[in-house]
């Protein structure tokens, strides 16, 4: 019997260290753990939301791919990678961090457990999640209701005063990857 992988979407966030390099390392570690066909969105700079005063801007991205195992195993892998990349096991959810990896969606599954809720409970309210996800998965239906990521994003953009003050492309501070670098997808 062949097991069909779960199509999943992850949110990546960081505001300490070198977020772009940390994201690339996280993608490598996810792949080593079994995550396949990874597609990383463009990076965005966002203002800290509900973070400590004076927190630096965040870098945010979305990542889609196939996961061959159960969702609990993916959560375990994401948390292990966070720890490996410098996030303490015991941490506040609203503080500066070197990496945060959230499971946003797993196909059209709805999960409500003490460890995990899917879709991510704040997905519909966060431009810093929806805009990167729209870049790589605009037609993904989000349960309940099956509105697409693009539709949810457009709805939130209409309700957000001055979205450019909240989220914008990550500043290009490094030379582009050379053509010899392997593609992520």
PDB file of C-alpha atoms in Angstrom:
ATOM      1  CA  UNK A   1       0.000   0.000   0.000  1.00  0.00           C
ATOM      2  CA  UNK A   2       1.400   3.387  -1.004  1.00  0.00           C
ATOM      3  CA  UNK A   3       1.119   6.239   1.467  1.00  0.00           C
ATOM      4  CA  UNK A   4       0.074   9.540  -0.069  1.00  0.00           C
ATOM      5  CA  UNK A   5       2.139  12.419   1.327  1.00  0.00           C
ATOM      6  CA  UNK A   6       0.421  15.335   2.990  1.00  0.00           C
ATOM      7  CA  UNK A   7       0.668  18.620   1.109  1.00  0.00           C
ATOM      8  CA  UNK A   8       1.591  21.091   3.831  1.00  0.00           C
ATOM      9  CA  UNK A   9       2.248  24.795   4.201  1.00  0.00           C
ATOM     10  CA  UNK A  10       4.624  26.160   6.813  1.00  0.00           C
ATOM     11  CA  UNK A  11       5.204  29.707   8.003  1.00  0.00           C
ATOM     12  CA  UNK A  12       8.763  30.827   8.767  1.00  0.00           C
ATOM     13  CA  UNK A  13       9.581  33.841  10.898  1.00  0.00           C
ATOM     14  CA  UNK A  14      12.690  35.290  12.548  1.00  0.00           C
ATOM     15  CA  UNK A  15      14.040  38.609  13.756  1.00  0.00           C
ATOM     16  CA  UNK A  16      17.367  37.631  15.324  1.00  0.00           C
ATOM     17  CA  UNK A  17      20.594  36.644  13.598  1.00  0.00           C
ATOM     18  CA  UNK A  18      20.585  36.245   9.809  1.00  0.00           C
ATOM     19  CA  UNK A  19      16.995  35.222   8.987  1.00  0.00           C
ATOM     20  CA  UNK A  20      17.539  34.451   5.265  1.00  0.00           C
ATOM     21  CA  UNK A  21      20.456  32.127   6.068  1.00  0.00           C
ATOM     22  CA  UNK A  22      18.504  30.579   8.938  1.00  0.00           C
ATOM     23  CA  UNK A  23      15.534  29.929   6.635  1.00  0.00           C
ATOM     24  CA  UNK A  24      17.785  28.203   4.095  1.00  0.00           C
ATOM     25  CA  UNK A  25      19.247  26.013   6.838  1.00  0.00           C
ATOM     26  CA  UNK A  26      15.734  25.192   8.097  1.00  0.00           C
ATOM     27  CA  UNK A  27      14.718  24.110   4.576  1.00  0.00           C
ATOM     28  CA  UNK A  28      17.810  21.867   4.389  1.00  0.00           C
ATOM     29  CA  UNK A  29      16.990  20.302   7.763  1.00  0.00           C
ATOM     30  CA  UNK A  30      13.343  19.798   6.800  1.00  0.00           C
ATOM     31  CA  UNK A  31      14.476  18.030   3.611  1.00  0.00           C
ATOM     32  CA  UNK A  32      16.858  15.835   5.609  1.00  0.00           C
ATOM     33  CA  UNK A  33      13.877  14.927   7.809  1.00  0.00           C
ATOM     34  CA  UNK A  34      11.739  13.855   4.848  1.00  0.00           C
ATOM     35  CA  UNK A  35      10.064  17.083   3.665  1.00  0.00           C
ATOM     36  CA  UNK A  36       9.923  16.941  -0.149  1.00  0.00           C
ATOM     37  CA  UNK A  37       9.280  19.248  -3.114  1.00  0.00           C
ATOM     38  CA  UNK A  38       9.890  22.370  -1.037  1.00  0.00           C
ATOM     39  CA  UNK A  39       8.880  25.706  -2.527  1.00  0.00           C
ATOM     40  CA  UNK A  40       9.965  28.789  -0.561  1.00  0.00           C
ATOM     41  CA  UNK A  41       8.178  32.107  -1.037  1.00  0.00           C
ATOM     42  CA  UNK A  42       9.912  35.444  -1.419  1.00  0.00           C
ATOM     43  CA  UNK A  43      11.010  36.924   1.906  1.00  0.00           C
ATOM     44  CA  UNK A  44       9.160  39.813   3.524  1.00  0.00           C
ATOM     45  CA  UNK A  45      10.086  42.334   6.202  1.00  0.00           C
ATOM     46  CA  UNK A  46       7.311  42.883   8.714  1.00  0.00           C
ATOM     47  CA  UNK A  47       6.764  44.958  11.799  1.00  0.00           C
ATOM     48  CA  UNK A  48       6.754  42.936  15.031  1.00  0.00           C
ATOM     49  CA  UNK A  49       3.237  41.920  16.084  1.00  0.00           C
ATOM     50  CA  UNK A  50       2.539  41.588  19.820  1.00  0.00           C
ATOM     51  CA  UNK A  51       6.278  41.399  20.540  1.00  0.00           C
ATOM     52  CA  UNK A  52       8.426  43.033  23.213  1.00  0.00           C
ATOM     53  CA  UNK A  53       8.995  46.805  22.889  1.00  0.00           C
ATOM     54  CA  UNK A  54      11.903  47.698  20.598  1.00  0.00           C
ATOM     55  CA  UNK A  55      11.918  44.321  18.839  1.00  0.00           C
ATOM     56  CA  UNK A  56      13.634  44.412  15.427  1.00  0.00           C
ATOM     57  CA  UNK A  57      11.622  43.810  12.240  1.00  0.00           C
ATOM     58  CA  UNK A  58      10.792  40.234  11.322  1.00  0.00           C
ATOM     59  CA  UNK A  59      11.631  38.324   8.195  1.00  0.00           C
ATOM     60  CA  UNK A  60       8.708  36.123   7.128  1.00  0.00           C
ATOM     61  CA  UNK A  61       8.217  33.526   4.414  1.00  0.00           C
ATOM     62  CA  UNK A  62       6.011  30.570   3.559  1.00  0.00           C
ATOM     63  CA  UNK A  63       7.126  27.114   2.532  1.00  0.00           C
ATOM     64  CA  UNK A  64       5.020  24.451   0.829  1.00  0.00           C
ATOM     65  CA  UNK A  65       5.886  20.843   0.187  1.00  0.00           C
ATOM     66  CA  UNK A  66       4.999  17.208   0.704  1.00  0.00           C
ATOM     67  CA  UNK A  67       5.330  15.473   4.042  1.00  0.00           C
ATOM     68  CA  UNK A  68       5.265  11.654   3.999  1.00  0.00           C
ATOM     69  CA  UNK A  69       4.441  11.128   7.670  1.00  0.00           C
ATOM     70  CA  UNK A  70       1.854  12.164  10.195  1.00  0.00           C
ATOM     71  CA  UNK A  71       1.301  15.778  11.137  1.00  0.00           C
ATOM     72  CA  UNK A  72       2.422  15.179  14.743  1.00  0.00           C
ATOM     73  CA  UNK A  73       5.767  13.922  13.398  1.00  0.00           C
ATOM     74  CA  UNK A  74       6.094  17.076  11.280  1.00  0.00           C
ATOM     75  CA  UNK A  75       5.396  19.219  14.350  1.00  0.00           C
ATOM     76  CA  UNK A  76       8.096  17.304  16.248  1.00  0.00           C
ATOM     77  CA  UNK A  77      10.551  17.879  13.385  1.00  0.00           C
ATOM     78  CA  UNK A  78       9.755  21.609  13.185  1.00  0.00           C
ATOM     79  CA  UNK A  79      10.264  22.037  16.928  1.00  0.00           C
ATOM     80  CA  UNK A  80      13.538  20.072  16.849  1.00  0.00           C
ATOM     81  CA  UNK A  81      14.795  22.283  13.997  1.00  0.00           C
ATOM     82  CA  UNK A  82      13.815  25.419  15.931  1.00  0.00           C
ATOM     83  CA  UNK A  83      15.896  24.205  18.886  1.00  0.00           C
ATOM     84  CA  UNK A  84      18.821  23.221  16.625  1.00  0.00           C
ATOM     85  CA  UNK A  85      18.784  26.724  15.102  1.00  0.00           C
ATOM     86  CA  UNK A  86      18.858  28.476  18.465  1.00  0.00           C
ATOM     87  CA  UNK A  87      15.303  28.846  19.732  1.00  0.00           C
ATOM     88  CA  UNK A  88      15.047  27.684  23.344  1.00  0.00           C
ATOM     89  CA  UNK A  89      12.654  24.803  24.026  1.00  0.00           C
ATOM     90  CA  UNK A  90      10.987  26.927  26.713  1.00  0.00           C
ATOM     91  CA  UNK A  91      10.071  30.247  25.110  1.00  0.00           C
ATOM     92  CA  UNK A  92       7.339  32.813  25.048  1.00  0.00           C
ATOM     93  CA  UNK A  93       5.233  32.850  21.909  1.00  0.00           C
ATOM     94  CA  UNK A  94       5.441  36.629  21.573  1.00  0.00           C
ATOM     95  CA  UNK A  95       9.173  37.351  21.747  1.00  0.00           C
ATOM     96  CA  UNK A  96      12.068  37.915  19.370  1.00  0.00           C
ATOM     97  CA  UNK A  97      13.445  34.676  17.972  1.00  0.00           C
ATOM     98  CA  UNK A  98      16.112  33.249  15.668  1.00  0.00           C
ATOM     99  CA  UNK A  99      13.475  30.999  14.001  1.00  0.00           C
ATOM    100  CA  UNK A 100       9.809  30.108  14.255  1.00  0.00           C
ATOM    101  CA  UNK A 101       8.302  27.355  12.113  1.00  0.00           C
ATOM    102  CA  UNK A 102       4.516  27.064  12.182  1.00  0.00           C
ATOM    103  CA  UNK A 103       2.402  24.477  10.411  1.00  0.00           C
ATOM    104  CA  UNK A 104      -0.229  26.571   8.625  1.00  0.00           C
ATOM    105  CA  UNK A 105      -2.138  24.016   6.561  1.00  0.00           C
ATOM    106  CA  UNK A 106      -2.133  20.274   5.911  1.00  0.00           C
ATOM    107  CA  UNK A 107      -4.185  19.773   2.780  1.00  0.00           C
ATOM    108  CA  UNK A 108      -7.711  20.674   3.791  1.00  0.00           C
ATOM    109  CA  UNK A 109      -7.498  18.933   7.162  1.00  0.00           C
ATOM    110  CA  UNK A 110      -8.943  20.437  10.300  1.00  0.00           C
ATOM    111  CA  UNK A 111      -7.093  19.453  13.480  1.00  0.00           C
ATOM    112  CA  UNK A 112      -7.865  20.535  17.022  1.00  0.00           C
ATOM    113  CA  UNK A 113      -5.601  18.971  19.619  1.00  0.00           C
ATOM    114  CA  UNK A 114      -3.735  20.287  22.653  1.00  0.00           C
ATOM    115  CA  UNK A 115      -0.508  20.447  20.568  1.00  0.00           C
ATOM    116  CA  UNK A 116      -1.766  21.659  17.209  1.00  0.00           C
ATOM    117  CA  UNK A 117      -4.657  23.432  15.530  1.00  0.00           C
ATOM    118  CA  UNK A 118      -5.106  23.419  11.756  1.00  0.00           C
ATOM    119  CA  UNK A 119      -5.575  25.550   9.883  1.00  0.00           C
ATOM    120  CA  UNK A 120      -3.278  27.727  12.003  1.00  0.00           C
ATOM    121  CA  UNK A 121      -5.664  29.685  14.262  1.00  0.00           C
ATOM    122  CA  UNK A 122      -4.297  33.119  13.276  1.00  0.00           C
ATOM    123  CA  UNK A 123      -3.765  32.422   9.564  1.00  0.00           C
ATOM    124  CA  UNK A 124      -6.754  34.538   8.460  1.00  0.00           C
ATOM    125  CA  UNK A 125      -5.649  37.585  10.490  1.00  0.00           C
ATOM    126  CA  UNK A 126      -1.985  37.887   9.525  1.00  0.00           C
ATOM    127  CA  UNK A 127      -0.759  39.531   6.345  1.00  0.00           C
ATOM    128  CA  UNK A 128       2.776  38.382   7.143  1.00  0.00           C
ATOM    129  CA  UNK A 129       1.515  34.814   6.725  1.00  0.00           C
ATOM    130  CA  UNK A 130      -1.040  35.239   3.938  1.00  0.00           C
ATOM    131  CA  UNK A 131       1.034  37.355   1.522  1.00  0.00           C
ATOM    132  CA  UNK A 132       4.013  34.949   1.320  1.00  0.00           C
ATOM    133  CA  UNK A 133       1.636  31.972   1.134  1.00  0.00           C
ATOM    134  CA  UNK A 134      -0.352  33.665  -1.639  1.00  0.00           C
ATOM    135  CA  UNK A 135       2.887  34.008  -3.620  1.00  0.00           C
ATOM    136  CA  UNK A 136       3.345  30.225  -3.826  1.00  0.00           C
ATOM    137  CA  UNK A 137      -0.117  28.718  -3.199  1.00  0.00           C
ATOM    138  CA  UNK A 138      -2.819  31.266  -4.141  1.00  0.00           C
ATOM    139  CA  UNK A 139      -5.466  28.645  -4.958  1.00  0.00           C
ATOM    140  CA  UNK A 140      -5.071  26.533  -1.812  1.00  0.00           C
ATOM    141  CA  UNK A 141      -8.562  26.153  -0.251  1.00  0.00           C
ATOM    142  CA  UNK A 142      -8.555  26.937   3.475  1.00  0.00           C
ATOM    143  CA  UNK A 143     -11.059  25.077   5.647  1.00  0.00           C
ATOM    144  CA  UNK A 144     -13.655  25.661   6.845  1.00  0.00           C
ATOM    145  CA  UNK A 145     -15.393  27.393   3.995  1.00  0.00           C
ATOM    146  CA  UNK A 146     -12.725  26.604   1.383  1.00  0.00           C
ATOM    147  CA  UNK A 147     -11.903  30.237   0.579  1.00  0.00           C
ATOM    148  CA  UNK A 148      -8.579  30.330  -1.227  1.00  0.00           C
ATOM    149  CA  UNK A 149      -5.439  31.805   0.269  1.00  0.00           C
ATOM    150  CA  UNK A 150      -5.624  34.570  -2.377  1.00  0.00           C
ATOM    151  CA  UNK A 151      -9.225  35.446  -1.453  1.00  0.00           C
ATOM    152  CA  UNK A 152      -8.416  35.547   2.268  1.00  0.00           C
ATOM    153  CA  UNK A 153      -5.381  37.724   1.565  1.00  0.00           C
ATOM    154  CA  UNK A 154      -7.314  40.191  -0.602  1.00  0.00           C
ATOM    155  CA  UNK A 155     -10.043  40.441   2.026  1.00  0.00           C
ATOM    156  CA  UNK A 156      -7.509  41.243   4.753  1.00  0.00           C
ATOM    157  CA  UNK A 157      -5.650  43.718   2.521  1.00  0.00           C
ATOM    158  CA  UNK A 158      -8.904  45.653   1.978  1.00  0.00           C
ATOM    159  CA  UNK A 159      -9.393  45.876   5.750  1.00  0.00           C
ATOM    160  CA  UNK A 160      -5.799  46.859   6.583  1.00  0.00           C
ATOM    161  CA  UNK A 161      -4.946  50.562   6.586  1.00  0.00           C
ATOM    162  CA  UNK A 162      -1.556  51.182   4.924  1.00  0.00           C
ATOM    163  CA  UNK A 163      -0.482  47.542   4.453  1.00  0.00           C
ATOM    164  CA  UNK A 164       2.871  48.799   3.103  1.00  0.00           C
ATOM    165  CA  UNK A 165       3.667  50.024   6.608  1.00  0.00           C
ATOM    166  CA  UNK A 166       3.142  46.473   7.897  1.00  0.00           C
ATOM    167  CA  UNK A 167       4.781  44.267   5.268  1.00  0.00           C
ATOM    168  CA  UNK A 168       7.183  44.843   2.378  1.00  0.00           C
ATOM    169  CA  UNK A 169       9.766  42.832   0.421  1.00  0.00           C
ATOM    170  CA  UNK A 170      12.855  41.876   2.434  1.00  0.00           C
ATOM    171  CA  UNK A 171      15.710  44.283   1.633  1.00  0.00           C
ATOM    172  CA  UNK A 172      18.223  42.774  -0.772  1.00  0.00           C
ATOM    173  CA  UNK A 173      21.343  42.733   1.368  1.00  0.00           C
ATOM    174  CA  UNK A 174      23.127  39.803  -0.271  1.00  0.00           C
ATOM    175  CA  UNK A 175      24.148  39.007  -3.809  1.00  0.00           C
ATOM    176  CA  UNK A 176      21.675  36.688  -5.560  1.00  0.00           C
ATOM    177  CA  UNK A 177      22.291  32.938  -5.504  1.00  0.00           C
ATOM    178  CA  UNK A 178      24.548  31.987  -8.347  1.00  0.00           C
ATOM    179  CA  UNK A 179      23.104  29.919 -11.175  1.00  0.00           C
ATOM    180  CA  UNK A 180      25.098  26.877 -10.059  1.00  0.00           C
ATOM    181  CA  UNK A 181      23.087  26.673  -6.830  1.00  0.00           C
ATOM    182  CA  UNK A 182      20.529  23.856  -6.873  1.00  0.00           C
ATOM    183  CA  UNK A 183      16.881  24.943  -7.071  1.00  0.00           C
ATOM    184  CA  UNK A 184      14.754  24.597  -3.944  1.00  0.00           C
ATOM    185  CA  UNK A 185      11.769  22.963  -5.639  1.00  0.00           C
TER     186      UNK A 185
END
